[in-house]
XYZ file of C-alpha atoms in Angstrom:
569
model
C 92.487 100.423 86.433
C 87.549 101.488 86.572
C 85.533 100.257 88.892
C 82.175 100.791 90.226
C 78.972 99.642 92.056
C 75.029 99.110 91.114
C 73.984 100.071 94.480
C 75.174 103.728 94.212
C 73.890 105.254 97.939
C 76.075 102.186 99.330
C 78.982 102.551 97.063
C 78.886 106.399 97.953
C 78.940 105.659 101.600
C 82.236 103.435 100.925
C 84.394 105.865 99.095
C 83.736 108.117 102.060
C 84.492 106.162 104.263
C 87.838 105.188 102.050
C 88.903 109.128 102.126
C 88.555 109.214 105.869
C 90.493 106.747 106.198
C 93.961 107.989 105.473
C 95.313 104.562 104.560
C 92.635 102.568 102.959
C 94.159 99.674 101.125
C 97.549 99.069 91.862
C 98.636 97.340 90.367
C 100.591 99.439 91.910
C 102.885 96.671 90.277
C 105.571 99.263 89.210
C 105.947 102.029 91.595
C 105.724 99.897 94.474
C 100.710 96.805 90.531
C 94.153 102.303 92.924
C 90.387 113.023 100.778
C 93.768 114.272 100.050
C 95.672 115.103 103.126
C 97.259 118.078 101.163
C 95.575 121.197 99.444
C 96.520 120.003 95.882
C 93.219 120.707 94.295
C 93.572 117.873 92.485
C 89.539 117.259 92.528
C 89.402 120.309 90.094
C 88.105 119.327 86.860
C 88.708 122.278 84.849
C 89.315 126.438 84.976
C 85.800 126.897 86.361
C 86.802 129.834 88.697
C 86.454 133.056 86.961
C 90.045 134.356 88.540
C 91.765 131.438 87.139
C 93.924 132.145 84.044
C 95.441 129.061 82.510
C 99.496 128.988 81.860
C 100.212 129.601 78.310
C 102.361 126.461 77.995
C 99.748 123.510 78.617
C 102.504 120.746 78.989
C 102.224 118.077 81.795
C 105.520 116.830 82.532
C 105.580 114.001 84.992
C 107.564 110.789 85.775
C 107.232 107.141 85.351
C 109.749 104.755 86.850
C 109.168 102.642 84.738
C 108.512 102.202 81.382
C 105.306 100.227 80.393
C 105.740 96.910 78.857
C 102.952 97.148 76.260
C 101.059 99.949 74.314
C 98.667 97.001 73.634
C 95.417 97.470 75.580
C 94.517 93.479 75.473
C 97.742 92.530 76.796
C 98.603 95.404 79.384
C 98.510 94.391 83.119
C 100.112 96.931 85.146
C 99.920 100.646 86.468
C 102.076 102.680 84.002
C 100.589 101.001 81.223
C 97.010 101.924 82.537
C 98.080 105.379 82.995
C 99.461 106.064 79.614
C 96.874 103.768 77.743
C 94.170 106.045 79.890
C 94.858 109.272 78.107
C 95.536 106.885 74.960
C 92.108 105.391 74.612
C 88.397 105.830 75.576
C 86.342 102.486 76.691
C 82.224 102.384 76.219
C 82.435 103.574 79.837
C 84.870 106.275 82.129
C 85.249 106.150 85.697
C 84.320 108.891 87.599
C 87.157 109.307 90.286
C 84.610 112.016 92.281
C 81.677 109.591 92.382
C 83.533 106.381 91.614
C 80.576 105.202 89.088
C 81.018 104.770 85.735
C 79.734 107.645 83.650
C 79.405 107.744 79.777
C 82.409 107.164 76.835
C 81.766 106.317 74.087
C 78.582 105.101 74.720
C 76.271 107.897 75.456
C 73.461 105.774 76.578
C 72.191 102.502 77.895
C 69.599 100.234 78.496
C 69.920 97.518 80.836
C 67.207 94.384 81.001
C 65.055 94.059 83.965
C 66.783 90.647 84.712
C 70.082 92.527 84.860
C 71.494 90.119 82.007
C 71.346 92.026 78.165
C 73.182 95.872 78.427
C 72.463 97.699 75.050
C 74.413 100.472 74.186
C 73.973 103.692 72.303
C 77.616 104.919 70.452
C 78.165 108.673 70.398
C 79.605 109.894 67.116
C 83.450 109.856 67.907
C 86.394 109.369 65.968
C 89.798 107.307 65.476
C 92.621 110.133 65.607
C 92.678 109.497 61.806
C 89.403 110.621 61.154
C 87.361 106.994 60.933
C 83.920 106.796 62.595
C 84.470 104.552 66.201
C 82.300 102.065 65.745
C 80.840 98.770 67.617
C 82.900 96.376 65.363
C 85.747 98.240 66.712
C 84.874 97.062 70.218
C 84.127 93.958 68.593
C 87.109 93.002 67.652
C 89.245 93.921 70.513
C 86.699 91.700 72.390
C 87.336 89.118 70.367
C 90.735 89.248 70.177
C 91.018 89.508 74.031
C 89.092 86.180 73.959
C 91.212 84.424 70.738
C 92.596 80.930 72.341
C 95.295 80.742 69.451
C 96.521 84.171 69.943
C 100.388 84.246 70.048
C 100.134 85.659 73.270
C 96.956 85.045 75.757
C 95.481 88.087 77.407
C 96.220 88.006 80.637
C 92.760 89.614 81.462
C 91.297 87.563 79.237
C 88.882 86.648 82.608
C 87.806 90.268 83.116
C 85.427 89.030 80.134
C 83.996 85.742 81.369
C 81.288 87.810 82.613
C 80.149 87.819 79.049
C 78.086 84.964 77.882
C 80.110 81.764 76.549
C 82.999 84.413 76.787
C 84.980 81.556 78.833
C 83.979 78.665 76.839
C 85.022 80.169 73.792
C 88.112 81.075 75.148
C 88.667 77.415 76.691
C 87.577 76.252 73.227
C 84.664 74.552 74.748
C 82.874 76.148 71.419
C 84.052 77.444 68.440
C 81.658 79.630 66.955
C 82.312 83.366 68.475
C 78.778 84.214 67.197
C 77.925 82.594 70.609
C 79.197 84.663 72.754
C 77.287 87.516 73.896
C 78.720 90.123 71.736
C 76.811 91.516 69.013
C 77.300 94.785 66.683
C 73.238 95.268 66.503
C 74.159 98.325 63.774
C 77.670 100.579 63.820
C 76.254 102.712 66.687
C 74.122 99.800 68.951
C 75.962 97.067 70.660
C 74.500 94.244 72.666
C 76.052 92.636 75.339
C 74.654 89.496 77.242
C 76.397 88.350 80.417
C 76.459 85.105 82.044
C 74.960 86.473 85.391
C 74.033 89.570 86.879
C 76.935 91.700 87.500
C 76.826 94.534 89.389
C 79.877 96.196 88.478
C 79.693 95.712 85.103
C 79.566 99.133 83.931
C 83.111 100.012 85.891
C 84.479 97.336 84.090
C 83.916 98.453 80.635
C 85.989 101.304 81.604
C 89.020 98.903 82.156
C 91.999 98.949 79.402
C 91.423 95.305 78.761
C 87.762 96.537 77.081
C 89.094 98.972 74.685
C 88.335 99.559 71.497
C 91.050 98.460 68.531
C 90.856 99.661 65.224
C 90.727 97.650 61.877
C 94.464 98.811 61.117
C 95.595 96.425 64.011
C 94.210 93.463 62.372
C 96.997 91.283 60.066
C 99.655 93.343 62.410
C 101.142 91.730 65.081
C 103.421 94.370 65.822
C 100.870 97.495 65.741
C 101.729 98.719 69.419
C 105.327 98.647 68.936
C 105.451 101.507 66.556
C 103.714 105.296 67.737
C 102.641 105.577 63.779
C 100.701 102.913 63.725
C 98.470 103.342 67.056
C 95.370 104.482 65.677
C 93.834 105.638 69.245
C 89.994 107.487 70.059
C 91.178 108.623 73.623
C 92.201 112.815 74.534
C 95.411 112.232 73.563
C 98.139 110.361 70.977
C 101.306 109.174 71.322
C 103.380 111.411 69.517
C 106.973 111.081 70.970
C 108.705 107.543 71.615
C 112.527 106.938 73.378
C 112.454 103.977 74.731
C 113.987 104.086 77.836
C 114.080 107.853 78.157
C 110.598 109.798 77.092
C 107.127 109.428 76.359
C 105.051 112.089 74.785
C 101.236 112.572 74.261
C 99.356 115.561 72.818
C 96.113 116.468 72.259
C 94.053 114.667 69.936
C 91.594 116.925 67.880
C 89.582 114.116 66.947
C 88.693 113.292 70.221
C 85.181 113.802 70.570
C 84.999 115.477 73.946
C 87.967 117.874 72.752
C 87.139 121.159 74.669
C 87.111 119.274 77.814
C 90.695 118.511 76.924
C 93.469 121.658 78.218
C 96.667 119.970 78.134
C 98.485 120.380 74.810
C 101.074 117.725 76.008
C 102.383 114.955 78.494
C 105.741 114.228 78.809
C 106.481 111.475 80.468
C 109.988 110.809 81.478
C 111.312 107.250 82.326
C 113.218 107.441 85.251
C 113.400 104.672 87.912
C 115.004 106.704 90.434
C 112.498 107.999 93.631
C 115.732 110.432 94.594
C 115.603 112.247 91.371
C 112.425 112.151 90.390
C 112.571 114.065 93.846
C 114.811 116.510 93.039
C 113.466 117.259 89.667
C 110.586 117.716 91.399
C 112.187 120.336 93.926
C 113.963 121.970 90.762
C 110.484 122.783 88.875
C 111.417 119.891 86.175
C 108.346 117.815 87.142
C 104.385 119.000 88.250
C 103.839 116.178 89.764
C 105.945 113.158 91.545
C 105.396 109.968 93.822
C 102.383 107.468 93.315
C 101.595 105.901 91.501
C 103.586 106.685 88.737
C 106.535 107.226 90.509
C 107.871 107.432 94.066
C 109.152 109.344 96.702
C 111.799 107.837 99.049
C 110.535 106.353 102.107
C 112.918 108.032 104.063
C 111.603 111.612 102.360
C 107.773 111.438 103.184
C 108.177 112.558 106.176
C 110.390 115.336 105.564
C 108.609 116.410 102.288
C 105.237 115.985 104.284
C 106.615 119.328 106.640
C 108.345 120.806 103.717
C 105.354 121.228 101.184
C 102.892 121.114 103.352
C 100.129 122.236 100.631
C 101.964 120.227 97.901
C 102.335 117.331 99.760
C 98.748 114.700 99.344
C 98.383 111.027 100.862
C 95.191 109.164 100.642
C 94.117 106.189 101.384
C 93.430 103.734 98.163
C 92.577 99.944 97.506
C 95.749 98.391 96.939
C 97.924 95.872 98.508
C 101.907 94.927 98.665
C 102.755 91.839 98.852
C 105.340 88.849 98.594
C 104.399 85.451 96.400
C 105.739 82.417 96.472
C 106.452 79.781 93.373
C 104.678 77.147 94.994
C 105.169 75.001 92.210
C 108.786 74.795 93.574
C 110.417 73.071 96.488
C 110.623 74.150 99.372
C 107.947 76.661 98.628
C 105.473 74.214 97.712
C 105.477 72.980 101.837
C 102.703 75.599 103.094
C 104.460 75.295 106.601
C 107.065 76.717 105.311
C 105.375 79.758 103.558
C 102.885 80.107 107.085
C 106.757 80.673 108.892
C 108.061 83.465 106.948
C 104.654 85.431 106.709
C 104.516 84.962 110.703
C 107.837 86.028 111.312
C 107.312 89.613 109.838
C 106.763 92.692 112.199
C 104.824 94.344 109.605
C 104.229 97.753 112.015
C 108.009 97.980 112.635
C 108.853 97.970 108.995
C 105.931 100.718 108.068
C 106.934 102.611 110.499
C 110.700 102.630 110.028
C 111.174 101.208 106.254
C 108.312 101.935 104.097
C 107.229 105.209 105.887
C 103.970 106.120 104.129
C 100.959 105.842 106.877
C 100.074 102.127 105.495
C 98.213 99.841 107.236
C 99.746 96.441 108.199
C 98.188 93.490 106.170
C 96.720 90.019 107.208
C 94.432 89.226 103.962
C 94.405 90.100 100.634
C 91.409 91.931 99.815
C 91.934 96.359 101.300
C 89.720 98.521 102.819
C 87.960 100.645 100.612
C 86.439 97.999 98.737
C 82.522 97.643 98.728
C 80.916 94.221 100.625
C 77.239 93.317 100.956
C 76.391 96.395 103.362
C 79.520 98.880 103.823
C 83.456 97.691 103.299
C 83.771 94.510 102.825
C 86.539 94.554 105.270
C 84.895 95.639 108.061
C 82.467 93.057 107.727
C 85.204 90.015 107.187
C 88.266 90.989 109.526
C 91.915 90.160 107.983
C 92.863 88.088 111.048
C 94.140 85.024 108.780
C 97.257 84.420 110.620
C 98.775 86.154 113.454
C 102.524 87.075 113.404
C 104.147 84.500 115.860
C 107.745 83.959 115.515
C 107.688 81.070 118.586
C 105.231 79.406 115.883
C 106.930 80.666 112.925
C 110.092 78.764 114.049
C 107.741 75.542 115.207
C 106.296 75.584 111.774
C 109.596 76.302 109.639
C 111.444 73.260 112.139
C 108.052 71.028 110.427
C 108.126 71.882 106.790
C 111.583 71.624 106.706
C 111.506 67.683 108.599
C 109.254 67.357 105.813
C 111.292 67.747 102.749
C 114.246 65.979 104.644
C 116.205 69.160 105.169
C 117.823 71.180 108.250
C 118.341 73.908 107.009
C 116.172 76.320 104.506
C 118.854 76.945 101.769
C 119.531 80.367 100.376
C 116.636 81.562 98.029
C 116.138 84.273 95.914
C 113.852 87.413 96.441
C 113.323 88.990 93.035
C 111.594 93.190 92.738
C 111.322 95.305 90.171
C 114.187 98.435 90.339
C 112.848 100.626 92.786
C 114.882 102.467 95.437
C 111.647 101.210 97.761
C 111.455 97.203 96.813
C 115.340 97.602 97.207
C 114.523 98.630 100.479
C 111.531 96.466 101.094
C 113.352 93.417 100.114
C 116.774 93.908 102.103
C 114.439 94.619 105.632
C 112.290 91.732 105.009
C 115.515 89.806 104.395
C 117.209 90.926 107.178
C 113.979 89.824 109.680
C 114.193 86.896 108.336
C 117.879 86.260 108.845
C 117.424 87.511 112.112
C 114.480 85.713 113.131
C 115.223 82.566 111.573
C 118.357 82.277 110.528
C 117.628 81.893 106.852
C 119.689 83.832 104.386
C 118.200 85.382 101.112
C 119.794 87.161 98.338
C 117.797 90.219 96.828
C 117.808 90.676 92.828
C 117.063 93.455 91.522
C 114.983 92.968 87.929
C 114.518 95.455 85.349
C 110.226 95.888 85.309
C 109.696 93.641 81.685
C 112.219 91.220 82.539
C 110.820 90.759 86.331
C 106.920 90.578 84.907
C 108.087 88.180 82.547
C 109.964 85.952 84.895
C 106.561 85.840 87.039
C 104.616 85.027 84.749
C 106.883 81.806 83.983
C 107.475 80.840 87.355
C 110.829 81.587 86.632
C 111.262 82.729 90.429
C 111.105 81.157 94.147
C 109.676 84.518 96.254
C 108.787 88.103 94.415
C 107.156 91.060 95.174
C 104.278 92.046 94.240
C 100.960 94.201 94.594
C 97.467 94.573 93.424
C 95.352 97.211 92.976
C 91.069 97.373 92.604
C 90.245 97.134 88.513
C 86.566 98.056 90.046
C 84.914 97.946 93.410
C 84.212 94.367 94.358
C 86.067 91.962 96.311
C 86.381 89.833 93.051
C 89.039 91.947 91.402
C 91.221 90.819 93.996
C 89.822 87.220 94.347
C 89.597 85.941 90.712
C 92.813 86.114 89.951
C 94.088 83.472 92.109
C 91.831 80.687 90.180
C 93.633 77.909 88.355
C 95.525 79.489 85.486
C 94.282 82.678 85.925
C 96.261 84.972 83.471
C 97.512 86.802 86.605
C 98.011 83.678 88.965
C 101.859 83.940 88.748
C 102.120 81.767 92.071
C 101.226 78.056 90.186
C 98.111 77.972 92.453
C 95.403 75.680 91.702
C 92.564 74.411 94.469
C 89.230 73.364 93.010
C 87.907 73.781 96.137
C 88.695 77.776 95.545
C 87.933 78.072 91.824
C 84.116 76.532 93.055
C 83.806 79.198 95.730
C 84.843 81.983 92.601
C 82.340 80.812 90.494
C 79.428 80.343 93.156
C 80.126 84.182 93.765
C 79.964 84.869 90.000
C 76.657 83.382 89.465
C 74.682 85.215 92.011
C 73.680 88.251 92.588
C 72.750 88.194 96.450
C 75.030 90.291 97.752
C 75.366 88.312 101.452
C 76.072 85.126 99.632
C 78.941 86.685 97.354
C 80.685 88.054 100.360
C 80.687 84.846 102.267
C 81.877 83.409 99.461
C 84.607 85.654 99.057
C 85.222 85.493 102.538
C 85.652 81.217 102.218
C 87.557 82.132 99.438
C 90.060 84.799 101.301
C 90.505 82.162 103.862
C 91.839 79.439 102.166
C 93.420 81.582 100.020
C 95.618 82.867 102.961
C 95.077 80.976 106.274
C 94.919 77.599 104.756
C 97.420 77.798 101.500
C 99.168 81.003 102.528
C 99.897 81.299 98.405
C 101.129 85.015 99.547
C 102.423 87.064 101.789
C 100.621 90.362 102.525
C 102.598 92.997 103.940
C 100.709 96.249 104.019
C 97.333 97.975 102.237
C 98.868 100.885 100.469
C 98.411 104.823 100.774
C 99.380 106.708 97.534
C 101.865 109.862 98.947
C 102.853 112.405 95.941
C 103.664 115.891 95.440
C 101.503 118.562 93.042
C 102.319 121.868 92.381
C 99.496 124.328 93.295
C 99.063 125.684 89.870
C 98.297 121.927 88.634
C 94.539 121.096 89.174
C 92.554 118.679 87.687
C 94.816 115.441 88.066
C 92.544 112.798 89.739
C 93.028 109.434 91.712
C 90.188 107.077 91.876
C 89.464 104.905 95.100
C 91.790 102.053 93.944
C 94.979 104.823 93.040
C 94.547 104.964 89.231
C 95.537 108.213 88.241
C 93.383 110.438 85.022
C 95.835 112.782 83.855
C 94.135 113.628 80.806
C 90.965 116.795 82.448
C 94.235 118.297 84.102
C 95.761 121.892 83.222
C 97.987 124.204 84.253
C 97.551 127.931 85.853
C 99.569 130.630 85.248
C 102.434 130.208 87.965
């Protein structure tokens, strides 16, 4: 979903340390929101060894569970929709998942100013897959459009571009006049891009779906994405085949500029929401590839799979984390007593260990490991020791909140997930500690994925699931969101006292005074307001056939399907 650092020698110590650790911290929003244990080869990055003969059928077929909500690259917010729109479309940027820095895309070049504030950017010469000349009006407009405060529908990421100058008062409609913001199309091939602050990670975000390129057919059509003939795309691939509910197809696009790097003829992505047979198609030589993140493998398999396939079989450690929000706009939830009680009165080791079954780590904060601070990880610098889990306190604090809003007795509430054979499971053990521990009953729903996003983003909901993974390497992708009406604050939160702390981070550069304030921020965030409930940092688990190299993950899980190809097998 993309990410990177300006000090490179310190963000290269970081992702080493994340592969060592086996469970370093996506959105894994779907499947679940980003050093393999296995020998998958998935590092390859193309048929380099001279005994390797490629298959003569270059077709990827793989498995989403579930299907993405938007083709639309300035309203997409989850995981499937990053990994189709990734082999869909190229940003001025791509992230490197070896190095995790941001190498060139479109742009071939740049020039950044010595105050770290103006980027100026060189355009290759690459094409739309019909045949029109990319070009920096293309990017634009999608900017622009990102940033529109009438749109019909707001971005949701809409803030992954206030580091641009006046990007936020524009969008706020604080001005007017777009020619203020720091976007501007110097010629077709040079654009100039002046942010607010210094931002070190600025190049990793440009890689990010919500800074894609549009092209001029979108304009006047408000229903461009819904329709695989009218999505004009410059990435490796196009979408080609569309049944909703069932398929998804990409193939090669020849007018992708960096073509030969390109082996796959075809993805086919199937839509199935099942973890038991995407398992078995899997075993059956229907898939190449299965489990995270765009799909999943039973809990209960892992371990079983793990001994099975040993050499197939790949977990690694990435910057994501599951959790549980609360509605706090809604009584009882909006009583943070109440919230503090059912956080504290999860085992969160007893239910990796015998529910979710995938080496995570337990969680007590928001932000992972693997994520860079001012001098190594970030989170070995500010511990996750927010709350404790304390069920003699839980049931002191629950007795309080509930005194306080004149009741006895919590009544039943709702626990909404996405389908998933894993949030089913998830959400019945957390239920059942909570029964157990507390004597509070909740009743599971199950939500189909665009009907649960949609619910969440209306507040339409008392507790959900949830998870987030890394859109780049700073603590702030996981911080920022949480400001008051952030597009993806789906909680109702809103604290001045932590939307100052964001922006004192944003405006400075020193890296030891953005991680305290992160760290202020993280805090109140979770041992003051308890807006969420984290349960565990994520590990991505999956299967890959041996003959399928090139697939890569990045640090935060996102997956690049598009330098991958297939070996004679």
């Amino acid at each position: 979903m993309k990410k990177s650092k300006s000090l490179l020698l310190m963000l290269a110590l970081v992702l080493v340390i994340g592969t060592v650790l086996a469970g370093c911290g996506g959105n894994n929003a779907n499947s679940g929101n980003k050093g393999n244990a296995g020998n998958t080869g998935n590092t390859a990055t193309g048929n380099a060894a001279t005994d390797e003969k490629l298959a003569a059928d270059q077709t990827l077929r793989i498995n989403l569970s579930a299907e993405p909500p938007t083709f639309d690259p300035g309203l997409a917010q989850d995981s499937q929709a990053n990994t189709v729109l990734k082999t869909m479309y190229e940003g001025l940027t791509r992230m490197n998942a070896e190095t995790g820095q941001a190498e060139p895309g479109v742009a071939e070049s740049w020039d950044v100013s010595a105050d770290g504030l103006v980027y100026t950017f060189k355009l290759r010469d690459s094409q739309w897959s019909n045949g029109d000349p990319v070009t920096t009006e293309d990017f634009v407009r999608a900017w622009k459009r990102v940033l529109d405060p009438a749109a019909a529908s707001a971005a949701p990421y809409a803030g992954q571009l206030y580091y641009i100058k006046n990007a936020k008062k524009y969008f706020k409609k604080e001005i007017t006049d777009f020619s203020q913001v720091g976007i501007k199309a110097v010629d077709e091939k040079t654009l100039e891009v002046t942010l607010e602050a210094p931002t070190p990670y600025f190049l990793g975000l440009l890689s990010f779906y919500t800074y894609y390129p549009t092209h001029k057919s979108t304009e006047g059509n408000a229903k461009w994405a819904t329709n695989k003939d009218t999505m004009i795309v410059n990435g490796a691939f196009t979408l080609t085949e569309w049944t909703t509910g069932q398929t998804l197809v990409v193939s090669k696009n020849d007018k992708y500029w960096d073509k030969d790097a390109i082996k796959l003829s075809k993805i086919d992505f199937s839509l199935v929401n099942s973890g038991a047979t995407e398992l078995l198609s899997y075993k059956n030589g229907e898939y190449d590839r299965a489990g995270g993140p765009t799909g999943e493998i039973p809990s209960e398999q892992i371990p079983i799979v793990q001994k099975e396939l040993p050499n197939e079989f790949s977990r690694k450690g990435i910057a994501s984390v599951y959790y549980y929000e609360f509605n706090i706009t809604e009584k009882p939830f909006s009583n943070v007593k109440i919230r503090k009680a059912l956080a504290m009165a999860i085992n969160r080791q007893a239910f990796i260990d015998n529910v979710v079954q995938g080496g995570q780590f337990p969680a007590f904060g928001y932000v992972p490991p693997g994520i860079a601070g001012a001098d190594g990880e970030y989170r070995t610098a500010v511990k996750d020791n927010y709350f404790t889990e304390d069920l003699e306190q839980a049931k002191k604090l629950l007795a309080e909140g509930l005194k306080e809003e004149g009741l006895t007795k919590l009544p039943t509430f709702s626990l909404i997930y996405n389908t998933s054979e894993g949030h089913k499971k998830n959400a019945l053990a957390i239920a059942d500690m909570w029964k157990n521990n507390l004597g509070i009953d909740v009743q599971t729903v199950n939500q189909e994925w665009g009907v649960f996003i949609e619910n969440r983003q209306n507040l339409n909901y008392q507790v959900a699931r949830a998870g987030w993974t890394a859109d780049y390497n700073d603590p702030m992708t996981f911080l920022d969101m949480w400001v008051t009406g952030g597009g993806n604050n789906d909680t109702g939160y809103a604290n001045p006292e932590y939307d100052k702390l964001i922006e004192e981070a944003k405006a400075t550069s020193d890296l030891k005074v953005r991680q305290d304030k992160f760290a202020a921020a993280e805090k109140l965030l979770i041992e003051q307001d308890m807006v969420l409930i984290p349960l565990y940092y994520y590990t991505n688990n999956s299967l890959t056939k041996e003959y399928l190299k090139g697939v890569t993950l990045d640090f935060s899980g996102a997956i690049d399907l598009t330098r991958g190809y297939l070996l004679e097998h």
